[in-house]
Coordinates of C-alpha atoms and ligand atoms in Angstrom, one line a residue:
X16 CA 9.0 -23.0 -10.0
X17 CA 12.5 -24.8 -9.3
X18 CA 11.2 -26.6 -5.9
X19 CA 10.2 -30.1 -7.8
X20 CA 13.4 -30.3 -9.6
X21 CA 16.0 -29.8 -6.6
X22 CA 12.9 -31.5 -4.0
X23 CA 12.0 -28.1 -1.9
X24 CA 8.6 -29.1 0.0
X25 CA 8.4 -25.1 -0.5
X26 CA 10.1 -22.0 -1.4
X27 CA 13.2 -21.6 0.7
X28 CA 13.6 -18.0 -0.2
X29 CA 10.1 -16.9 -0.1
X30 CA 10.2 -12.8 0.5
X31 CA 7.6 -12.8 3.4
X32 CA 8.2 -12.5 7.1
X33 CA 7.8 -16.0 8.0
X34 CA 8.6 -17.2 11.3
X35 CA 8.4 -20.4 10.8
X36 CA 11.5 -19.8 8.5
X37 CA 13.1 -18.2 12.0
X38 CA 17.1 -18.5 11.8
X39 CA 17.8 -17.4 15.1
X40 CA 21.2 -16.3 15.2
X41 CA 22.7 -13.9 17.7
X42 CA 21.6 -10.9 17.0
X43 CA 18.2 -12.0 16.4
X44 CA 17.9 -13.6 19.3
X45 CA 18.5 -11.1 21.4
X46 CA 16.6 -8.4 20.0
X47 CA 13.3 -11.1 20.3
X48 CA 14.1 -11.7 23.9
X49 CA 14.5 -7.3 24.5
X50 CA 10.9 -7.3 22.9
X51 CA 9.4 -10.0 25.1
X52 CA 11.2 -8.9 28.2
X53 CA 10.6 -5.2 27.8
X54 CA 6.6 -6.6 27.1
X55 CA 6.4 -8.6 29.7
X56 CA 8.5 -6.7 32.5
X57 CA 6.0 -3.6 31.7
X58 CA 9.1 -1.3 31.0
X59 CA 6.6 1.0 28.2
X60 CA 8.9 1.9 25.0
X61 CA 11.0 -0.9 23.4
X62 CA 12.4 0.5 19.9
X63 CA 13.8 -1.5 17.5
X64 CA 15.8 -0.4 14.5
X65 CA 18.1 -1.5 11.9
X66 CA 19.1 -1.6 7.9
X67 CA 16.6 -2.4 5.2
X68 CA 15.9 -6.2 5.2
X69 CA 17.7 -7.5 8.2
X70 CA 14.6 -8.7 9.9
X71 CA 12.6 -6.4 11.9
X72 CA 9.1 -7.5 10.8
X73 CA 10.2 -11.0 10.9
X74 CA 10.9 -10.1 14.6
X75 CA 7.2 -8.4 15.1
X76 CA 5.9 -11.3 13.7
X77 CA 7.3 -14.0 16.1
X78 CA 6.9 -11.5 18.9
X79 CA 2.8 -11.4 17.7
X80 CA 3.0 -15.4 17.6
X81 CA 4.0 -14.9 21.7
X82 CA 1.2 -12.3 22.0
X83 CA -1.5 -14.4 20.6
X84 CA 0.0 -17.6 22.5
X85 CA 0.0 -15.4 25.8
X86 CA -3.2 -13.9 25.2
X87 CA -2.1 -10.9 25.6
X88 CA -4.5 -8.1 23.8
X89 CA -2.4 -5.9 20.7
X90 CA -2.6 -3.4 18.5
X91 CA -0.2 -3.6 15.3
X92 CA 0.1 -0.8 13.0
X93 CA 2.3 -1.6 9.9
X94 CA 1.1 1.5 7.8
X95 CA 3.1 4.6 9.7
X96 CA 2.2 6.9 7.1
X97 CA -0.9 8.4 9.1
X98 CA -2.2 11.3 10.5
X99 CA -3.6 11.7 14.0
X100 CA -6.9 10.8 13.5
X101 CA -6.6 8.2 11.4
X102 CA -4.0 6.6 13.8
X103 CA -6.7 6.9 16.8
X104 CA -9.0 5.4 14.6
X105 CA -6.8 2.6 13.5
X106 CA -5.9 1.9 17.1
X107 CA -10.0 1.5 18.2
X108 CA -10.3 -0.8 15.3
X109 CA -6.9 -3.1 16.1
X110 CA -8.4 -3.0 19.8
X111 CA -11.8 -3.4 19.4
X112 CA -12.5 -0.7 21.3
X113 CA -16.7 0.3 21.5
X114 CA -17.0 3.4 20.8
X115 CA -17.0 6.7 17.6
X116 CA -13.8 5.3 16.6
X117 CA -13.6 9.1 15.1
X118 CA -13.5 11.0 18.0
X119 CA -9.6 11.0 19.7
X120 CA -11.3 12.0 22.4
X121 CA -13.9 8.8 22.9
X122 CA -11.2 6.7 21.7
X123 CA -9.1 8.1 24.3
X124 CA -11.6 7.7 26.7
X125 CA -12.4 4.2 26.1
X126 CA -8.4 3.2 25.1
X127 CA -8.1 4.4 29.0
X128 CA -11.2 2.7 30.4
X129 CA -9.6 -0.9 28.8
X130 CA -6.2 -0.7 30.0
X131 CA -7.0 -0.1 33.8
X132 CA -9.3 -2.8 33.6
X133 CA -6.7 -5.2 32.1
X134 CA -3.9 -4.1 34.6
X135 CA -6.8 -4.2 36.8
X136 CA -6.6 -8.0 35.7
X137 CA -2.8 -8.3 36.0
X138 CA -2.8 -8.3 32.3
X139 CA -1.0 -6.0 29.8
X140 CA -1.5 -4.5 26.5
X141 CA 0.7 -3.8 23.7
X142 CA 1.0 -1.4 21.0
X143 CA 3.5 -2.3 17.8
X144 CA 4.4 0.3 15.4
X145 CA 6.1 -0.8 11.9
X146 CA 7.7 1.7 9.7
X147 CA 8.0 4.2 12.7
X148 CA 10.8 5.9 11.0
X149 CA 7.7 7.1 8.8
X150 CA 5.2 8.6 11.6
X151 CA 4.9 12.3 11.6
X152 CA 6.2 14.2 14.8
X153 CA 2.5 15.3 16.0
X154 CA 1.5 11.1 15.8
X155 CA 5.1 10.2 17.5
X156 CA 3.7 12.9 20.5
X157 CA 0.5 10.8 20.9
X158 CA 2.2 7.6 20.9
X159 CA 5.0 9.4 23.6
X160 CA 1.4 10.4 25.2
X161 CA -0.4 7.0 25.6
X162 CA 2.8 5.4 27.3
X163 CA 3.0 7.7 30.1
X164 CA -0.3 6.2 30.9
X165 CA 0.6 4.2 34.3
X166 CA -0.1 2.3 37.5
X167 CA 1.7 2.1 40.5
X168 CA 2.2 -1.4 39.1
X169 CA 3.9 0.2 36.0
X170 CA 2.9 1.1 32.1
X171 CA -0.6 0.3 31.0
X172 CA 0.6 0.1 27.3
X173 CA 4.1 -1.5 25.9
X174 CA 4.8 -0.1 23.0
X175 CA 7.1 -1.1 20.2
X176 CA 8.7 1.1 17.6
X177 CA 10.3 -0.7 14.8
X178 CA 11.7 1.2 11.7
X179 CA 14.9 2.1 9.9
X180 CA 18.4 3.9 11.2
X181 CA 16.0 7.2 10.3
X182 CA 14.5 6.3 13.6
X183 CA 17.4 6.1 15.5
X184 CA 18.1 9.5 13.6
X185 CA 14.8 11.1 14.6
X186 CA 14.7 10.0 18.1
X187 CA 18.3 11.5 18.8
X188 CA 16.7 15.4 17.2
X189 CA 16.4 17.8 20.4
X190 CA 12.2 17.6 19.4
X191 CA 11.9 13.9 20.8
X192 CA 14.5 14.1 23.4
X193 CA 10.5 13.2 25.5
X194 CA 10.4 10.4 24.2
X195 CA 13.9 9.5 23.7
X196 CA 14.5 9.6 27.6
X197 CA 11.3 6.8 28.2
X198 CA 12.7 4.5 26.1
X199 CA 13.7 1.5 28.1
X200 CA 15.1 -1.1 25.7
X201 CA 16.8 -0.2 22.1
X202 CA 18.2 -3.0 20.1
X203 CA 19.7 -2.7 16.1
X204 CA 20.0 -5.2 13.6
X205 CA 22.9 -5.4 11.4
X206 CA 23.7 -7.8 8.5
X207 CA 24.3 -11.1 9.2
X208 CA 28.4 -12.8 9.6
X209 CA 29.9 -15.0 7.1
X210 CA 29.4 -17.8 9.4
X211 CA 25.9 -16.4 10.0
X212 CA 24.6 -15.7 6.6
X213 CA 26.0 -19.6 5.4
X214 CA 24.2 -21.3 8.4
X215 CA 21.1 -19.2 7.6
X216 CA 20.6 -20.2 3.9
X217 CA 21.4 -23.9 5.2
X218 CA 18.7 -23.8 7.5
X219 CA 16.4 -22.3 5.2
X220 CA 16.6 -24.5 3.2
X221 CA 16.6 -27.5 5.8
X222 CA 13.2 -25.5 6.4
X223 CA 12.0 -26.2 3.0
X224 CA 12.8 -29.5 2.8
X225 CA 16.6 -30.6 1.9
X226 CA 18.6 -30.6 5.2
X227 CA 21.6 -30.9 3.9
X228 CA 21.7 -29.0 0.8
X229 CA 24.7 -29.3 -2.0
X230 CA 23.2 -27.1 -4.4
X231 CA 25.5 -23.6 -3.1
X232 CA 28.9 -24.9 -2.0
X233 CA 30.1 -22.7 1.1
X234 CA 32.8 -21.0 -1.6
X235 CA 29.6 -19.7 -3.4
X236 CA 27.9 -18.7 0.3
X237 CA 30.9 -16.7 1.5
X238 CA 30.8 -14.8 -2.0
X239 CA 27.1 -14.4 -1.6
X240 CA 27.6 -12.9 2.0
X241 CA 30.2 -10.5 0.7
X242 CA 28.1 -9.1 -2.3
X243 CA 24.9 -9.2 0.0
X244 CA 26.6 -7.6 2.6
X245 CA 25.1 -10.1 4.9
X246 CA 21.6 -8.5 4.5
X247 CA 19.0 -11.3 4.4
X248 CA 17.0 -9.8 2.2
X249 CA 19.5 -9.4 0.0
X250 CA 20.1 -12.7 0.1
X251 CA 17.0 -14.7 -0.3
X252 CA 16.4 -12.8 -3.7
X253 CA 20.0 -13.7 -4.5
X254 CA 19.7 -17.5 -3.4
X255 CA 16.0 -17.6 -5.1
X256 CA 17.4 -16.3 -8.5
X257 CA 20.5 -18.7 -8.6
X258 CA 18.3 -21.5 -8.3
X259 CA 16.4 -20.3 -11.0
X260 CA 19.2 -20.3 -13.3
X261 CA 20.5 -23.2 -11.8
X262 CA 17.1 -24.4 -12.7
X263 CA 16.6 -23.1 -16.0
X264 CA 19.9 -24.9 -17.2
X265 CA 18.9 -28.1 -15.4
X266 CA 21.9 -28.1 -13.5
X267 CA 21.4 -29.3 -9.3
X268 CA 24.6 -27.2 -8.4
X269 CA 24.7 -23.5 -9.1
X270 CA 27.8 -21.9 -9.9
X271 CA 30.1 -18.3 -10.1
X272 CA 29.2 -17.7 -13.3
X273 CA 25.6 -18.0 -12.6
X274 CA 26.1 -16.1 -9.4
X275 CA 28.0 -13.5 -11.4
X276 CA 24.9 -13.1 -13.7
X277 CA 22.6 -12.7 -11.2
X278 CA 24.4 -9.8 -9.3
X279 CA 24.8 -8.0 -11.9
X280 CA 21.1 -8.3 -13.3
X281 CA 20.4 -7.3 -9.4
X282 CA 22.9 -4.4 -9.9
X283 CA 23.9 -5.1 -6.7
X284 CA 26.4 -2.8 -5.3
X285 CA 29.1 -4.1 -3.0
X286 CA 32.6 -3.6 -1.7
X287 CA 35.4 -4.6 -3.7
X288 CA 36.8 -7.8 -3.0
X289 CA 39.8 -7.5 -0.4
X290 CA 42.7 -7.3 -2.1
X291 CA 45.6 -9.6 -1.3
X292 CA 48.1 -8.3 1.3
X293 CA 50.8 -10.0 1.8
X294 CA 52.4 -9.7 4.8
X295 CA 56.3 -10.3 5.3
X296 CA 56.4 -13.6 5.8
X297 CA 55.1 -14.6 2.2
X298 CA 58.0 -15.2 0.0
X299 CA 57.7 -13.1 -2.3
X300 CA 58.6 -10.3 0.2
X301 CA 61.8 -12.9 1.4
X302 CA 62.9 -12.9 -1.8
X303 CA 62.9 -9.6 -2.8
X304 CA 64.8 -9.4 0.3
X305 CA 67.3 -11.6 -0.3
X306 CA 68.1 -8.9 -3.7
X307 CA 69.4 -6.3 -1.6
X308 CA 72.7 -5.8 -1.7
X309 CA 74.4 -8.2 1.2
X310 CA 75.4 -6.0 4.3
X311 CA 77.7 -7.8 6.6
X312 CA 76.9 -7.2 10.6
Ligands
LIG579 N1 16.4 -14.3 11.3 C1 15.8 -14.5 10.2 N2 15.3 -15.8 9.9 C2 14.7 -16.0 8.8 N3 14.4 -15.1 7.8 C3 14.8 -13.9 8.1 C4 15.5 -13.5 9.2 N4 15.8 -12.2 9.2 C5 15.3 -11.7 8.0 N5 14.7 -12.7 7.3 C6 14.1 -12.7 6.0 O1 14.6 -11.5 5.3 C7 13.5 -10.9 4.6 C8 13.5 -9.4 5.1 O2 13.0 -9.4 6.4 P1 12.0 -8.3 7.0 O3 10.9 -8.0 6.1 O4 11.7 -8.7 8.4 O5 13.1 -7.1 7.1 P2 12.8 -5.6 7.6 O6 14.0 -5.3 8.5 O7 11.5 -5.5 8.2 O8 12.9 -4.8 6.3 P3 12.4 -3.3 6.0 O9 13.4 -2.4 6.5 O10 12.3 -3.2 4.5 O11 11.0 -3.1 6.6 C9 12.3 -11.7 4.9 O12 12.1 -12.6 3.8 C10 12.6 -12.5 6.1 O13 11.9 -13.7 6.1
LIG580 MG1 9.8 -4.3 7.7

């Protein structure tokens, strides 16, 4: 709506898991290189966790844009909430695998059959689970199931586990202490750093099509980061409605005010602002000790 009038190519703050809207800071980074190594090195379960809307599916995304650039055959299940058969069934389908995609068994079979002929091949296969936080213990057991399926060469299938701190939660309960011990690689996202969150709206919006924007002063950015808690979720729908105003009262700067209405039409809930310490240099403190009484050495 507001893209014309500030001269966006395209929404800067558009919800979806974009990669080509990839800010890669640190944390992100890393967590894209653990998923590519811990594919590529054959090292079986890679898990990935981390707070609501700090960029897990964005990181499946760019990790499926490798996949399909490699050529390297996947599976990706973003709907966790299944039962067993209907994850065996959704697995034949994502795999194309030729056989009664309703029988575990004949998908087993056939799931099997595929994999050694890929290692066989010197290629691998991978298996990305979304949501995992959601998947019921008995579908967690077959997925612990299908990656001890190995070569001497190492794990047929790499499989990825992405989902909220409930994973974490669930994989540390005595039940899963199975799979727990095969996970190779484990990486969490947190919310982004002031410095962080600031260069990441920049550069989304350098993405979009203004590369060096004015629109939110870095005063307004720090602010954002503190009431978004750095969460970049949190912050596109921020960013996206303070343009909106911003648009609405034709004005190509936003401000606090604006910013103030929006969070509180979010009901966004956030920390207090720090409060000011001063600490015994500031003068205040120096002259308050300058009132007690003189005492001579
Ligand atoms: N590093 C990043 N670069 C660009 N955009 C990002 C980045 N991280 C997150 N985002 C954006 O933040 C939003 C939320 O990201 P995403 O959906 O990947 O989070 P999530 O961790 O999967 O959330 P949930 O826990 O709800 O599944 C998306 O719009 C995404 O584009
Ligand atoms: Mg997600």
């Amino acid at each position: 709506m507001y893209n014309a009038f500030f001269g966006f190519a395209q929404n800067p703050f558009n919800m979806s898991p974009d990669p080509s809207f990839l800010y890669r800071s640190r944390q992100h980074e890393e967590a894209l290189a653990n998923l590519i190594y811990g594919v590529q090195s054959r090292k079986g379960f890679v898990v990935l966790t981390g707070e609501v809307g700090t960029g897990k599916t964005t990181m499946l995304e760019c990790l499926r844009d490798f996949l399909h650039a490699q050529q390297i055959a996947f599976a990706s299940l973003f709907n966790s909430r299944l039962t067993v058969e209907q994850f065996f069934e959704m697995l034949s389908y994502d795999l194309d695998l030729r056989c009664n995609k309703l029988s575990k068994t004949e998908v087993l079979l056939s799931l099997n059959n595929m994999l050694l002929e890929r290692a066989a091949a010197g290629r691998t296969t991978v298996l990305i689970v979304d949501e995992a936080h959601n998947l019921e213990w008995d579908v967690l057991e077959e997925i612990r199931l299908l990656g001890n399926l190995e070569n001497r060469r190492g794990k047929l299938l790499q499989i990825i586990l992405a989902g909220q701190q409930e994973l974490d939660t669930k994989l540390d309960k005595p039940d899963f202490r199975q799979l727990k011990q095969r996970i190779a690689l484990r990486c969490t996202l947190r919310g982004f750093t002031q410095a962080e969150a600031i260069a990441y709206v920049n550069s989304r919006m350098a993405r979009a099509g203004i590369p060096e924007q004015t629109i939110i002063s870095a005063d307004l950015l720090e602010v954002i980061h503190h009431r978004t808690q750095g969460i970049p979720r949190l912050i596109n729908a921020v960013c996206d409605n303070l343009l909106l105003i911003a648009f609405a009262m034709e004005s190509k700067t936003a401000s606090r005010d604006m910013l103030d209405e929006v969070t509180a039409d979010m009901k966004l809930d956030y920390p207090p602002e720090t409060a000011f310490n001063p600490d015994n240099s500031f003068p205040e403190n120096v002259f308050r000790r300058a009132e007690l009484p003189y005492q001579a050495d």
